[in-house]
Amino acid sequence: MDLENNIFMRALRREQVERTPVWLMRQAGRYQPEYRAIRAKMSFLELCHNSQVAAEVTTMAVDMLQVDAAIIFADILLPLQCLNAGLRFAQGDGPVIDNPIRLASDVDKLSLFDIEEGLGYVFQSIKLFVKERPLVPLIGFAGAPFTLASYLIEGGSSRNFERTKAFMYQEPQAFARLMAILTDVTIAYLLAQVAAGAHCLMLFDSWVGTLSREDYESSVLPYSKQIFAALASAAPSIHFGTATGGMLDLIAAAGSTVVGVDWRMDLASAWQMIGDKAVQGNLDPTVLLADRALIKERTQLVLDKAGGRPGHIFNLGHGIGKDTPVDNVKYLVDLVRELSSKPRG
Ligand code: 1CP
């Protein structure tokens, strides 16, 4: 069977499929002993920059779980290195930005760069994976401008995004300039991933749920629309954020092929807000810390909420946690295949 007729690709087009396709955010990562063994020998950034190993890690997750799609091993923060933001991952902590944006004039200090020169190693990882596994759909991805801006402004991870929002309110012109720069970078980066062989693109606006509807609509949505308009003729796309229950209709209006939903909202209600589009989600990743009976019950519940409608792609509502038992992850993937291929009564 050719790739375009793969079950994941058909679900993206909302065709009737024989069972629900499944892949998992962070399917390659620290919950896997094999991943931890590789990370014992190199830092996270070294791993991302080593295309051979990044492609291997991508392949390892697909082979182990037998999921219906791969996501290239990389990180949404990698383009920030090229902008000279001073990205590093502190031992045991999250990311640190050594040159954060605190003043309007800091936006002009970001260095523009050539995508191929700055991020060519990611395109190389994509090429290697596609050569290795030509029949597995590969998802390329990038961080959305707001989520990337939040790391640049906060100087790392954040809980309440107060600095980011204060900058947005107090320096609207500089914020708009920053969003425009990140939009251009994101479009070029995603299109280059398709050119390298990615079959689908995912835009992670992970932290956009921190915004009110009006701020999302005025300060973020126009940029996301610009991105999906630029991708429309290149590849199908998935648009994901967390805590977006109050704005899924606006997220859907940005123009992706699929909208990703986190676990906080019931999938049927979420789908109603999203409207006429494919949907991805939305099992709570911490359910994988429970016993098999609960995993089964909650997986069935997600499938029931999707109700066998065409265009459901099963996923977690966010990434797999690092303390998740590997056997539970395998069990989940098998379960989705088994439960979703039963005729509905
Ligand atoms: O120590 C380690 O080995 C690093 C852990 C890790 C991994 C496995 C990080 C650091 N990034 C990744 C890979 C990654 N990140 C992938 C590919 C793997 C896969 O999905 O199979 C993807 C798609 C991402 C995307 C990413 N990175 C997002 C968006 C998704 C999400 O979680 O909302 C975000 C926000 C990041 C930033 C990031 N990368 C890593 C950390 C610790 C963080 C910070 C998260 C935070 O601010 O809380």
Coordinates of C-alpha atoms and ligand atoms in Angstrom, one line a residue:
M1 CA 0.0 0.0 0.0
D2 CA 1.3 3.5 -0.8
L3 CA 1.7 6.1 1.8
E4 CA -1.2 8.3 0.7
N5 CA -3.5 5.4 1.4
N6 CA -2.1 4.8 4.8
I7 CA -4.8 4.8 7.6
F8 CA -3.4 8.0 9.2
M9 CA -3.3 9.9 5.9
R10 CA -6.8 8.8 5.1
A11 CA -8.1 9.9 8.5
L12 CA -6.5 13.3 8.0
R13 CA -8.7 13.6 4.9
R14 CA -11.7 12.4 7.0
E15 CA -12.2 9.2 4.9
Q16 CA -13.9 6.2 6.5
V17 CA -11.2 4.0 8.0
E18 CA -11.3 0.4 9.3
R19 CA -10.0 1.4 12.8
T20 CA -8.9 4.6 14.5
P21 CA -5.3 5.5 13.7
V22 CA -3.1 6.2 16.8
W23 CA 0.2 7.9 17.6
L24 CA 1.4 9.6 20.8
M25 CA 2.9 12.9 21.5
R26 CA 6.4 12.4 23.0
Q27 CA 6.4 8.8 21.8
A28 CA 10.2 9.0 21.7
G29 CA 11.4 10.2 25.1
R30 CA 12.5 9.6 28.6
Y31 CA 9.9 6.9 29.5
Q32 CA 11.9 4.6 27.2
P33 CA 15.0 2.9 28.7
E34 CA 16.6 2.8 25.2
Y35 CA 16.2 6.6 24.9
R36 CA 17.7 7.1 28.4
A37 CA 20.7 4.9 27.4
I38 CA 21.3 7.2 24.3
R39 CA 20.9 10.3 26.5
A40 CA 23.5 9.0 28.9
K41 CA 26.0 9.4 26.2
M42 CA 25.0 12.8 24.8
S43 CA 23.0 15.9 25.8
F44 CA 19.5 16.6 24.5
L45 CA 20.8 19.3 22.1
E46 CA 23.6 17.0 20.9
L47 CA 21.0 14.4 20.2
C48 CA 18.8 16.8 18.2
H49 CA 21.8 18.0 16.2
N50 CA 22.9 14.4 15.4
S51 CA 20.6 13.6 12.5
Q52 CA 21.6 9.9 12.4
V53 CA 20.8 9.4 16.1
A54 CA 17.7 11.6 15.9
A55 CA 16.3 9.5 13.0
E56 CA 17.1 6.3 15.0
V57 CA 15.2 7.6 18.0
T58 CA 12.3 8.4 15.8
T59 CA 12.3 4.9 14.3
M60 CA 12.8 3.2 17.6
A61 CA 9.5 4.6 19.0
V62 CA 7.5 3.7 15.9
D63 CA 8.9 0.1 15.8
M64 CA 8.4 -0.4 19.5
L65 CA 4.8 0.9 19.6
Q66 CA 3.7 0.0 16.1
V67 CA 1.9 3.4 15.9
D68 CA 0.4 4.7 12.7
A69 CA 2.7 7.8 12.4
A70 CA 6.1 9.0 13.4
I71 CA 7.1 12.5 14.6
I72 CA 10.6 13.6 13.8
F73 CA 12.8 13.8 16.9
A74 CA 13.6 17.5 17.4
D75 CA 12.2 20.3 19.6
I76 CA 10.1 23.4 19.1
L77 CA 12.9 25.5 20.7
L78 CA 15.6 24.7 18.2
P79 CA 14.9 27.7 15.9
L80 CA 15.6 29.9 19.0
Q81 CA 19.2 28.8 18.9
C82 CA 19.5 30.2 15.4
L83 CA 18.0 33.5 16.5
N84 CA 20.8 33.7 19.0
A85 CA 18.6 33.6 22.0
G86 CA 21.1 31.5 23.9
L87 CA 19.1 28.3 24.3
R88 CA 20.4 25.6 26.7
F89 CA 18.9 22.8 28.7
A90 CA 20.0 23.0 32.3
Q91 CA 20.6 19.6 34.0
G92 CA 17.4 18.3 35.3
D93 CA 15.5 21.5 34.6
G94 CA 13.7 22.8 31.6
P95 CA 15.1 25.1 28.9
V96 CA 16.9 28.3 29.6
I97 CA 17.1 31.3 27.3
D98 CA 20.2 33.3 28.2
N99 CA 19.3 36.4 26.2
P100 CA 15.6 36.9 27.0
I101 CA 13.5 39.6 25.5
R102 CA 12.7 42.1 28.2
L103 CA 12.7 45.5 26.3
A104 CA 11.1 46.4 23.0
S105 CA 14.6 47.0 21.6
D106 CA 15.6 43.3 22.4
V107 CA 13.3 42.2 19.5
D108 CA 15.7 43.9 17.1
K109 CA 18.7 42.0 18.5
L110 CA 17.3 38.6 17.3
S111 CA 19.5 37.5 14.4
L112 CA 17.8 36.5 11.2
F113 CA 19.2 33.3 9.7
D114 CA 19.1 31.1 6.7
I115 CA 16.7 28.1 7.4
E116 CA 18.8 25.6 5.5
E117 CA 22.0 26.7 7.2
G118 CA 20.5 27.0 10.7
L119 CA 18.3 23.9 10.8
G120 CA 19.6 21.7 8.0
Y121 CA 20.3 19.0 10.6
V122 CA 16.5 18.6 11.2
F123 CA 15.9 18.2 7.4
Q124 CA 18.7 15.6 7.3
S125 CA 17.0 13.7 10.2
I126 CA 13.8 13.7 8.1
K127 CA 15.5 12.5 5.0
L128 CA 17.2 9.7 6.9
F129 CA 13.9 8.6 8.5
V130 CA 12.0 8.6 5.3
K131 CA 14.7 6.5 3.6
E132 CA 14.6 4.0 6.5
R133 CA 10.8 3.8 6.8
P134 CA 9.3 4.9 3.5
L135 CA 5.8 3.6 4.3
V136 CA 5.4 5.3 7.7
P137 CA 3.8 8.8 7.6
L138 CA 6.2 11.3 9.2
I139 CA 5.0 14.4 11.0
G140 CA 7.2 17.4 10.9
F141 CA 6.6 20.2 13.5
A142 CA 7.3 23.6 14.8
G143 CA 6.4 25.7 17.8
A144 CA 3.8 28.4 17.1
P145 CA 4.8 32.1 17.4
F146 CA 3.0 32.7 20.8
T147 CA 4.5 29.6 22.5
L148 CA 8.0 30.4 21.1
A149 CA 7.6 34.1 22.2
S150 CA 6.7 32.9 25.7
Y151 CA 10.0 31.1 26.1
L152 CA 11.9 34.1 24.7
I153 CA 10.2 36.6 27.0
E154 CA 10.1 34.5 30.1
G155 CA 13.6 33.2 29.7
G156 CA 12.4 29.6 29.9
S157 CA 9.3 27.7 31.1
S158 CA 6.6 29.5 32.9
R159 CA 3.5 28.9 34.9
N160 CA 1.4 32.0 34.5
F161 CA 3.1 33.7 31.6
E162 CA 2.9 37.1 33.3
R163 CA 6.0 38.5 31.6
T164 CA 4.8 37.4 28.2
K165 CA 1.3 39.0 28.7
A166 CA 2.8 42.1 30.3
F167 CA 5.0 42.5 27.2
M168 CA 2.1 41.9 24.9
Y169 CA 0.0 44.6 26.7
Q170 CA 2.8 47.2 27.3
E171 CA 4.7 46.8 24.1
P172 CA 2.1 45.9 21.5
Q173 CA 4.2 47.0 18.5
A174 CA 7.3 45.2 19.6
F175 CA 5.2 42.1 20.4
A176 CA 3.7 42.3 16.9
R177 CA 7.2 42.6 15.4
L178 CA 8.3 39.5 17.4
M179 CA 5.2 37.5 16.3
A180 CA 5.9 38.5 12.7
I181 CA 9.5 37.4 12.9
L182 CA 8.6 34.1 14.5
T183 CA 5.8 33.6 11.9
D184 CA 8.2 34.0 9.0
V185 CA 10.7 31.6 10.6
T186 CA 8.0 29.0 11.3
I187 CA 6.6 29.1 7.8
A188 CA 10.0 28.7 6.2
Y189 CA 11.0 25.9 8.7
L190 CA 7.8 23.9 8.1
L191 CA 7.9 24.2 4.4
A192 CA 11.5 23.0 4.4
Q193 CA 10.4 20.0 6.4
V194 CA 7.9 19.1 3.7
A195 CA 10.6 19.6 1.1
A196 CA 12.8 17.1 3.1
G197 CA 10.0 14.5 3.1
A198 CA 7.6 15.2 6.0
H199 CA 4.0 14.1 5.1
C200 CA 2.1 16.1 7.7
L201 CA 2.9 19.2 9.8
M202 CA 2.1 19.9 13.4
L203 CA 2.0 23.3 15.0
F204 CA 2.5 23.3 18.7
D205 CA 0.9 26.3 20.4
S206 CA 1.2 24.5 23.7
W207 CA 0.7 27.5 26.1
V208 CA -1.8 29.6 24.1
G209 CA -4.6 28.5 26.5
T210 CA -3.3 31.0 29.0
L211 CA -4.8 33.8 26.9
S212 CA -8.3 35.2 27.0
R213 CA -10.4 34.8 23.8
E214 CA -10.1 38.4 22.9
D215 CA -6.3 38.4 23.3
Y216 CA -6.0 35.2 21.3
E217 CA -8.2 36.6 18.6
S218 CA -6.4 40.0 18.3
S219 CA -2.8 39.1 19.1
V220 CA -2.3 35.4 18.0
L221 CA -4.9 34.2 15.5
P222 CA -3.8 36.4 12.6
Y223 CA -0.3 34.9 12.7
S224 CA -1.6 31.3 13.0
K225 CA -3.9 32.0 10.0
Q226 CA -0.9 33.2 8.0
I227 CA 1.0 30.0 8.9
F228 CA -1.8 27.6 7.9
A229 CA -2.5 29.6 4.7
A230 CA 1.1 29.2 3.7
L231 CA 1.0 25.4 4.5
A232 CA -2.3 24.7 2.8
S233 CA -1.0 23.6 -0.5
A234 CA 2.1 21.9 0.9
A235 CA 0.8 19.3 3.4
P236 CA -2.1 18.4 5.8
S237 CA -1.6 20.0 9.3
I238 CA -2.4 19.5 13.0
H239 CA -2.9 22.5 15.3
F240 CA -2.4 21.7 19.0
G241 CA -2.6 23.6 22.3
T242 CA -3.4 22.8 25.9
A243 CA -6.2 24.3 28.0
T244 CA -7.8 25.6 24.8
G245 CA -11.4 24.6 25.8
G246 CA -12.5 28.1 25.8
M247 CA -11.2 28.9 22.3
L248 CA -11.3 25.8 20.2
D249 CA -13.6 27.5 17.7
L250 CA -11.0 30.2 17.2
I251 CA -8.2 27.7 17.0
A252 CA -10.2 25.8 14.3
A253 CA -10.6 29.1 12.5
A254 CA -6.8 29.4 12.1
G255 CA -7.1 26.9 9.2
S256 CA -5.4 23.6 10.0
T257 CA -6.6 20.2 8.7
V258 CA -6.8 18.8 12.2
V259 CA -7.3 20.3 15.7
G260 CA -5.6 18.7 18.6
V261 CA -7.5 18.6 21.9
D262 CA -6.1 18.2 25.4
W263 CA -7.7 16.0 28.1
R264 CA -9.5 18.8 30.0
M265 CA -12.5 18.7 27.7
D266 CA -14.9 16.0 26.6
L267 CA -14.0 15.1 23.0
A268 CA -17.6 15.2 21.8
S269 CA -18.1 18.8 23.1
A270 CA -14.7 19.8 21.8
W271 CA -15.6 18.4 18.3
Q272 CA -18.8 20.4 18.4
M273 CA -16.8 23.6 19.0
I274 CA -14.3 22.7 16.3
G275 CA -16.9 21.9 13.7
D276 CA -16.3 20.4 10.3
K277 CA -12.7 19.2 10.7
A278 CA -10.6 16.2 11.8
V279 CA -9.8 16.0 15.5
Q280 CA -6.9 14.5 17.4
G281 CA -6.9 13.4 21.1
N282 CA -7.5 13.3 23.9
L283 CA -6.7 10.7 26.7
D284 CA -5.2 12.2 29.8
P285 CA -1.5 11.1 29.7
T286 CA -1.6 10.4 33.5
V287 CA -4.2 7.7 32.9
L288 CA -1.1 5.7 31.8
L289 CA 0.0 5.7 35.4
A290 CA -3.1 3.8 36.4
D291 CA -3.9 0.1 36.1
R292 CA -5.1 -1.6 32.9
A293 CA -8.7 -1.6 33.9
L294 CA -8.8 2.2 34.1
I295 CA -6.7 2.6 31.0
K296 CA -9.2 0.5 29.1
E297 CA -12.2 2.3 30.5
R298 CA -10.9 5.7 29.7
T299 CA -9.7 4.7 26.2
Q300 CA -13.1 3.3 25.4
L301 CA -14.6 6.6 26.7
V302 CA -12.5 8.7 24.2
L303 CA -13.5 6.3 21.4
D304 CA -17.1 6.6 22.4
K305 CA -17.0 10.4 22.5
A306 CA -15.5 10.3 18.9
G307 CA -18.4 8.0 18.1
G308 CA -16.8 6.4 15.1
R309 CA -17.0 9.7 13.1
P310 CA -14.4 9.8 10.3
G311 CA -11.5 12.1 11.0
H312 CA -10.6 11.0 14.6
I313 CA -6.9 10.4 15.2
F314 CA -6.3 8.9 18.7
N315 CA -3.6 10.6 20.8
L316 CA -3.0 11.7 24.4
G317 CA -4.1 15.1 25.4
H318 CA -0.4 16.0 25.9
G319 CA 3.0 14.3 25.8
I320 CA 3.8 10.9 27.6
G321 CA 5.3 11.6 31.0
K322 CA 8.8 10.4 31.8
D323 CA 7.7 8.1 34.6
T324 CA 5.2 6.3 32.4
P325 CA 5.6 2.4 32.3
V326 CA 6.5 1.3 28.8
D327 CA 4.1 -1.6 29.0
N328 CA 1.2 0.7 29.6
V329 CA 2.0 2.7 26.5
K330 CA 2.2 -0.5 24.4
Y331 CA -1.0 -1.7 26.0
L332 CA -2.7 1.6 25.0
V333 CA -1.7 1.4 21.4
D334 CA -2.9 -2.2 21.1
L335 CA -6.1 -1.3 22.9
V336 CA -7.0 1.5 20.5
R337 CA -6.5 -0.8 17.6
E338 CA -8.6 -3.6 19.1
L339 CA -11.4 -1.5 20.5
S340 CA -11.8 0.8 17.5
S341 CA -11.9 -2.1 15.0
K342 CA -14.9 -3.7 16.7
P343 CA -18.2 -3.0 14.9
R344 CA -20.1 -0.3 16.8
G345 CA -23.3 -1.6 18.4
Ligands
1CP1 O1 16.0 15.3 28.7 C1 15.5 15.0 27.6 O2 15.9 14.0 27.0 C2 14.7 16.0 26.9 C3 13.2 15.8 27.0 C4 12.6 16.3 25.7 C5 12.2 15.5 24.6 C6 12.2 14.0 24.5 C7 12.5 17.7 25.4 C8 12.9 18.9 26.2 N1 12.0 17.7 24.1 C9 11.8 16.5 23.6 C10 11.4 16.1 22.2 C11 10.2 16.8 21.6 N2 9.7 18.0 22.0 C12 9.4 16.3 20.6 C13 9.7 15.1 19.7 C14 9.4 13.8 20.4 C15 8.0 13.2 20.3 O3 7.0 13.8 20.4 O4 8.0 11.9 20.1 C16 8.4 17.3 20.3 C17 7.3 17.2 19.3 C18 8.7 18.3 21.3 C19 7.9 19.6 21.3 C20 8.0 20.5 22.4 N3 9.1 20.9 23.1 C21 6.9 21.2 23.0 C22 5.5 21.1 22.4 C23 4.8 20.0 23.0 C24 4.5 20.1 24.4 O5 5.0 19.4 25.2 O6 3.6 21.0 24.7 C25 7.4 22.0 24.0 C26 6.6 23.0 24.8 C27 8.8 21.8 24.1 C28 9.7 22.5 25.0 C29 10.5 21.6 25.8 N4 11.4 20.7 25.3 C30 11.9 20.0 26.3 C31 11.5 20.5 27.6 C32 11.9 20.1 28.9 C33 10.6 21.5 27.2 C34 9.9 22.5 28.2 C35 8.5 22.2 28.5 C36 7.9 23.2 29.4 O7 8.1 24.4 29.3 O8 7.3 22.8 30.4

